[in-house]
CSV table of C-alpha atoms in Angstrom, one decimal:
chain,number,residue,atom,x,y,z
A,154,UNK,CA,10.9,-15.0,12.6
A,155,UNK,CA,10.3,-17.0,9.8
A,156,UNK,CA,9.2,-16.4,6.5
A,157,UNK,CA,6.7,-18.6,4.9
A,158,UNK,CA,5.3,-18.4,1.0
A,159,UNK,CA,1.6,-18.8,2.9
A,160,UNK,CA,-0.2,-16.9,5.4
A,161,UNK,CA,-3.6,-16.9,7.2
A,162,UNK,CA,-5.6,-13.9,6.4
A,163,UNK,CA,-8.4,-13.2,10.2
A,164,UNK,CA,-9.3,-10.0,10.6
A,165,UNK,CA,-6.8,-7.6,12.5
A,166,UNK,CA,-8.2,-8.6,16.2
A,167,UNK,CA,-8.6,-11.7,15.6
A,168,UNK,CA,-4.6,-11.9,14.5
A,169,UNK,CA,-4.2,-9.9,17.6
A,170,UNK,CA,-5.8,-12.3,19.8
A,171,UNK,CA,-3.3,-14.8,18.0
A,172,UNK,CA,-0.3,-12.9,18.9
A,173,UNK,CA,-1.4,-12.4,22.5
A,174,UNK,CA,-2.4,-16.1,23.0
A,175,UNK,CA,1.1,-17.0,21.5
A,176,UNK,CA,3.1,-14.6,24.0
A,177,UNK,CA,4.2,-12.2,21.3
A,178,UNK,CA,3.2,-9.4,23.2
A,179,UNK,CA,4.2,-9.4,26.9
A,180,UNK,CA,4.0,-6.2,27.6
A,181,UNK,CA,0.6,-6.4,27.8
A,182,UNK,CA,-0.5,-7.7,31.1
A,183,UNK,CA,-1.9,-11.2,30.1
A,184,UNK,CA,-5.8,-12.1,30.4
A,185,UNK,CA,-7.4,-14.2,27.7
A,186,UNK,CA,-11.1,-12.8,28.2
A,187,UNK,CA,-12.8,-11.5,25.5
A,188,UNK,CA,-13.7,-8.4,27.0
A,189,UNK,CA,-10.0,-7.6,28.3
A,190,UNK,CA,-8.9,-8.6,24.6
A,191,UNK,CA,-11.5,-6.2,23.3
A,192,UNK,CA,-10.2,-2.9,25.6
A,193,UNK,CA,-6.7,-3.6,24.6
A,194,UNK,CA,-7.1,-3.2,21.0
A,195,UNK,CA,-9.3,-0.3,21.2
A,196,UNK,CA,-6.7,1.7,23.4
A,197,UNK,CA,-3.8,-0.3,21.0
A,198,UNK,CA,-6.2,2.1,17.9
A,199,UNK,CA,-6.6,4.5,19.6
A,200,UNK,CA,-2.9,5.2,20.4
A,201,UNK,CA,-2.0,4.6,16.7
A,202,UNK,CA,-4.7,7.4,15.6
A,203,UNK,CA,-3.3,9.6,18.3
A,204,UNK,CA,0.3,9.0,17.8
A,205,UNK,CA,-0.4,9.7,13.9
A,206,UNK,CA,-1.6,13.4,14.1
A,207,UNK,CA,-0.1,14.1,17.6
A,208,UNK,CA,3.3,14.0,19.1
A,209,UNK,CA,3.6,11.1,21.0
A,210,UNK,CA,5.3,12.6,24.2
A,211,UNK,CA,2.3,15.2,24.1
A,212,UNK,CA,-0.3,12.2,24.2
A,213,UNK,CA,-1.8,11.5,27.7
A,214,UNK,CA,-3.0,8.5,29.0
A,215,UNK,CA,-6.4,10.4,29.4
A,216,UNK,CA,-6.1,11.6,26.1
A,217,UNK,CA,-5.9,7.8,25.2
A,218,UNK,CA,-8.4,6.0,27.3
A,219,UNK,CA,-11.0,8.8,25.9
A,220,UNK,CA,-10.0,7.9,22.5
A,221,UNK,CA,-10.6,4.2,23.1
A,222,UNK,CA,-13.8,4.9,25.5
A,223,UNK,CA,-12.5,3.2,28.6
A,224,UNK,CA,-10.8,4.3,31.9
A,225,UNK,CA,-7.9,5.1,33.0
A,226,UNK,CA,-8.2,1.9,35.5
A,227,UNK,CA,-8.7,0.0,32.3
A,228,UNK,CA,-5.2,0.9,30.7
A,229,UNK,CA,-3.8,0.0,33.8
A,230,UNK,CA,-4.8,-2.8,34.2
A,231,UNK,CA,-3.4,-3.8,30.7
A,232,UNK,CA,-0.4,-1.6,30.7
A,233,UNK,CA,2.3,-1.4,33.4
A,234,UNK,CA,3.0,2.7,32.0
A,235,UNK,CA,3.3,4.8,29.0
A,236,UNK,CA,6.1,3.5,28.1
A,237,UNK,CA,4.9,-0.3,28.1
A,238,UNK,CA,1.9,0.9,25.6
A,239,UNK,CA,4.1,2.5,23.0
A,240,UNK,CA,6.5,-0.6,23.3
A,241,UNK,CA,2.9,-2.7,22.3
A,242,UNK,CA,2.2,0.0,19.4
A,243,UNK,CA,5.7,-0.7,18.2
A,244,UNK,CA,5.7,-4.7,18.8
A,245,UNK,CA,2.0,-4.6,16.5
A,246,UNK,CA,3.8,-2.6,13.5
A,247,UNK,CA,6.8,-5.1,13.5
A,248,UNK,CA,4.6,-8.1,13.4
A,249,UNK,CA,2.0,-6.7,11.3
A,250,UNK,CA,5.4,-6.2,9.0
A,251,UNK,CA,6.3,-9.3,9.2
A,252,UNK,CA,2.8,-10.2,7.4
A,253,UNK,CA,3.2,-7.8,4.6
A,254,UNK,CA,6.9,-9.9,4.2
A,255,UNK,CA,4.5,-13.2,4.1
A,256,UNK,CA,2.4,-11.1,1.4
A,257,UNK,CA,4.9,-9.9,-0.7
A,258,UNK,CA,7.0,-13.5,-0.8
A,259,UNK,CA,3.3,-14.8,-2.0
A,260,UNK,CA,2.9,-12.7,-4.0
A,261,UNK,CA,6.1,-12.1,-6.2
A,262,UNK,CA,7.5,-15.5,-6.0
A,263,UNK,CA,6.7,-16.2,-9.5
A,264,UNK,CA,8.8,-16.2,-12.6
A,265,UNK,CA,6.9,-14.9,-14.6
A,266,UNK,CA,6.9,-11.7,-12.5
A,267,UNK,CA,8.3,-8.6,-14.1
A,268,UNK,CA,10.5,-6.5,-12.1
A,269,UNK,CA,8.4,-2.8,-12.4
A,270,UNK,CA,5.2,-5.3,-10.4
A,271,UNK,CA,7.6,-6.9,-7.7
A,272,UNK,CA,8.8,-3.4,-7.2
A,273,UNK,CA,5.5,-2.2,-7.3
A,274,UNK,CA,4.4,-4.4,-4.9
A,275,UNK,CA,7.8,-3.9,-2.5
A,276,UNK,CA,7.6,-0.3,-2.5
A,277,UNK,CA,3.8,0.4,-1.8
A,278,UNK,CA,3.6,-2.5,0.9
A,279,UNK,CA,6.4,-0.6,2.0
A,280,UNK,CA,4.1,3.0,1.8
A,281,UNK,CA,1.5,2.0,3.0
A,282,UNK,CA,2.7,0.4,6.3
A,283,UNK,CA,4.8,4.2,7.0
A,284,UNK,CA,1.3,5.6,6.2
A,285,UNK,CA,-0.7,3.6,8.9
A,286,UNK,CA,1.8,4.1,11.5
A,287,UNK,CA,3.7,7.2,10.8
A,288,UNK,CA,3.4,8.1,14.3
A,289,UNK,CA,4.8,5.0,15.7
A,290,UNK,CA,8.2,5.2,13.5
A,291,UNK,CA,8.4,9.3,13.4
A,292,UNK,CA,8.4,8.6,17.4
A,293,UNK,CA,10.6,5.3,17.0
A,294,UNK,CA,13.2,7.3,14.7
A,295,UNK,CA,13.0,10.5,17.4
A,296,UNK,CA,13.9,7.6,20.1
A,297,UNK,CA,16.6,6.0,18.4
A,298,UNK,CA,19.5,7.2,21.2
A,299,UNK,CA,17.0,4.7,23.2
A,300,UNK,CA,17.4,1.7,20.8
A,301,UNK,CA,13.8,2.3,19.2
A,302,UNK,CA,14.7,1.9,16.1
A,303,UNK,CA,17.0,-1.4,16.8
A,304,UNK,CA,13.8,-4.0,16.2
A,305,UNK,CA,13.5,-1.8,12.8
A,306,UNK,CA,16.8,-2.1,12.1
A,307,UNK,CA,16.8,-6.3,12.0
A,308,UNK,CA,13.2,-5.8,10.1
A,309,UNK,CA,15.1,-4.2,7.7
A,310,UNK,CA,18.0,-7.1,7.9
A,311,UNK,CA,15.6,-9.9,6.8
A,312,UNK,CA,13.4,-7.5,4.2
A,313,UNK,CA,16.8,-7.2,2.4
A,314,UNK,CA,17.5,-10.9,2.6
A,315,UNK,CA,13.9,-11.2,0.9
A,316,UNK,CA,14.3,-9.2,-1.0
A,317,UNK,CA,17.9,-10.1,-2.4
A,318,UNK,CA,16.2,-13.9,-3.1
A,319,UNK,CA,13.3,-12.0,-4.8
A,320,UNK,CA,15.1,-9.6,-7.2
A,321,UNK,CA,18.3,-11.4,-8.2
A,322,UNK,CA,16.6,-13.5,-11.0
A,323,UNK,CA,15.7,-10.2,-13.0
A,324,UNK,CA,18.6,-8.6,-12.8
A,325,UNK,CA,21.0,-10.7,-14.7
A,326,UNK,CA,22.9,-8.2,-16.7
A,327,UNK,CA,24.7,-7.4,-13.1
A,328,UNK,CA,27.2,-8.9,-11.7
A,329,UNK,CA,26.2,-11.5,-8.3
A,330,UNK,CA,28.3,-8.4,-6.4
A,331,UNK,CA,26.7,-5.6,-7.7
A,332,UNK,CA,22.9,-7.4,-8.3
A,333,UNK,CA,23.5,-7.3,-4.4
A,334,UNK,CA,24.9,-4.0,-4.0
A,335,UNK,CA,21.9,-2.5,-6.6
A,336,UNK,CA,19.0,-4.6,-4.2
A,337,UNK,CA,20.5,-3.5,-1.0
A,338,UNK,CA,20.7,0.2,-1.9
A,339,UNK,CA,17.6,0.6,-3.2
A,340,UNK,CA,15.8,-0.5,-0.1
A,341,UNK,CA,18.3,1.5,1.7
A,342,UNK,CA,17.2,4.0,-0.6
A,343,UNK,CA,13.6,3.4,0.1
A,344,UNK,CA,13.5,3.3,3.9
A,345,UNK,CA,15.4,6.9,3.9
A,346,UNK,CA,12.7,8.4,1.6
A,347,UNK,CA,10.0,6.9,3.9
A,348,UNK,CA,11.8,7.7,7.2
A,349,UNK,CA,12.2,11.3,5.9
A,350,UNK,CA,8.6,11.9,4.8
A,351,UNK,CA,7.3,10.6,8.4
A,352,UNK,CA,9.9,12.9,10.1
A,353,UNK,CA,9.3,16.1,8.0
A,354,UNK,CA,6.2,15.7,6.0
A,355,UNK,CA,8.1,17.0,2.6
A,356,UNK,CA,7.5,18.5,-0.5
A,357,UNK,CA,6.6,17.9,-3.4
A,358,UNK,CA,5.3,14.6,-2.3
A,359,UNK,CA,3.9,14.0,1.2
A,360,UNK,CA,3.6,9.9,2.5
A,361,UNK,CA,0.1,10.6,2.1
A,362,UNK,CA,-0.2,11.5,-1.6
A,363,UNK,CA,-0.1,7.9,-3.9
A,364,UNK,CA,2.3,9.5,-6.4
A,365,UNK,CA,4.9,8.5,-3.5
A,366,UNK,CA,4.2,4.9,-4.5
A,367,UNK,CA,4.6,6.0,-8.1
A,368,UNK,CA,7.6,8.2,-8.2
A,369,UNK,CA,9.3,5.8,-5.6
A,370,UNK,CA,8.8,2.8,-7.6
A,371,UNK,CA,9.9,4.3,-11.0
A,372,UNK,CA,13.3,5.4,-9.0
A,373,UNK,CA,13.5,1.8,-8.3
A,374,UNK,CA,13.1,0.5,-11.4
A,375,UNK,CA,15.3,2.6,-13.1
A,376,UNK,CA,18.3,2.1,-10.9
A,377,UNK,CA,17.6,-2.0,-10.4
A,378,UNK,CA,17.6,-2.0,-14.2
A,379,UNK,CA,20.5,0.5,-15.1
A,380,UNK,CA,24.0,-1.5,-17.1
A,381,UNK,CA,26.9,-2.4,-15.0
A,382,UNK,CA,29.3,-0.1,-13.8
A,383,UNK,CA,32.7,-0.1,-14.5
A,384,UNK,CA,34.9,-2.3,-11.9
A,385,UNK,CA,37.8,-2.8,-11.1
A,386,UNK,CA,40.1,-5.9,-11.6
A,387,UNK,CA,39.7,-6.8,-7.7
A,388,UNK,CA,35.9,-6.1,-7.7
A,389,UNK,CA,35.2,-8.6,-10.3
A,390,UNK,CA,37.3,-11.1,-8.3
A,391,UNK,CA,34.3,-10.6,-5.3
């Protein structure tokens, strides 16, 4: 997918709408009408509620449908299974991702940017997403053996290539090896915090609680911003 410096900014069903007119998200059984549109992404919010203070595999598709107010013939006729709906939940938090890539390339391609606010930015983009959908990845992660977490994984791929054109130009006292090293790592670094938190719900700092964003950031910082290590003959050659 590629990233642009602008995006639009519709509301979150009207982007839906987009995506489904576009073909973005074929596992839901097509129709166009407004109403059909309008069932879908109440079950779609409904699921993510669910999903975020429930165990997916424990959430049925009664348990939805009441959630969103419809029937069961209703997520039928928009889902082929289960299965097909959490594949939808999933597709939504990787596009919706994709945005929040738009965003942050808007919003930190500046010069005059200083490395804490790009990282700032990065890393509670980065929180907040986990926080909205922390069912949909704790169940992604749990799924992984199923290749759940592969469409994460190439997220992940192009955030670091964004990332790597974002955060070279402050970190000039490194090395181009180990500037890309230092940037890779610390989203590596990152995602494991946030993938930990969603799985576990640790202490002393939950995903809820904003001093995540705080304390991860200032981890961040420190590290991007710490002098070179010491390398070796053959590692300078790199």
């Amino acid at each position: 997918m590629t990233i642009s410096p602008t995006a639009p900014s519709p509301t979150d069903q009207e982007q839906f709408q987009q995506w489904l007119s576009d073909g973005q998200l074929p596992m839901i059984q097509p129709s166009l009408q407004a109403r059909s549109i309008k069932t879908a992404w109440q079950l779609l919010q409904a699921g993510v509620e669910l999903a975020n203070n429930t165990n997916f595999d424990a959430i049925s598709i009664e348990d939805i449908c009441a959630k969103a107010g419809t029937t069961v013939g209703g997520f039928y006729g928009r889902f082929q299974n289960k299965d097909a709906f959490f594949l939808a939940l999933q597709k939504l938090v990787l596009l919706r991702s994709y945005e929040r890539m738009n965003t942050l390339w808007r919003d930190t391609n500046h010069d005059d940017q200083p490395l804490f606010a790009v990282c700032a930015l990065m890393v509670k983009s980065s929180v907040l997403r986990y926080r909205s959908h922390n069912g949909i990845f704790r169940t992604s992660l749990q799924r992984a053996h199923e290749g759940m977490w592969d469409a994460f994984k190439e997220l992940g791929d192009e955030t670091r290539t964004l990332l790597n054109n974002t955060l070279a130009p402050h970190l000039q006292h490194l090395s181009p090896a180990e500037r890309k090293l230092r940037i890779e790592f610390a989203h590596q670094s990152m995602i494991s915090v946030l993938s930990h938190a969603v799985q576990n719900a640790p202490s002393p700092v939950h995903l809820s609680d904003d001093t995540m964003i705080h304390e991860l950031t200032h981890m961040l910082v420190a590290y991007l911003e710490k002098p070179p290590q010491h390398t070796s003959a053959q590692d300078q050659k790199r």
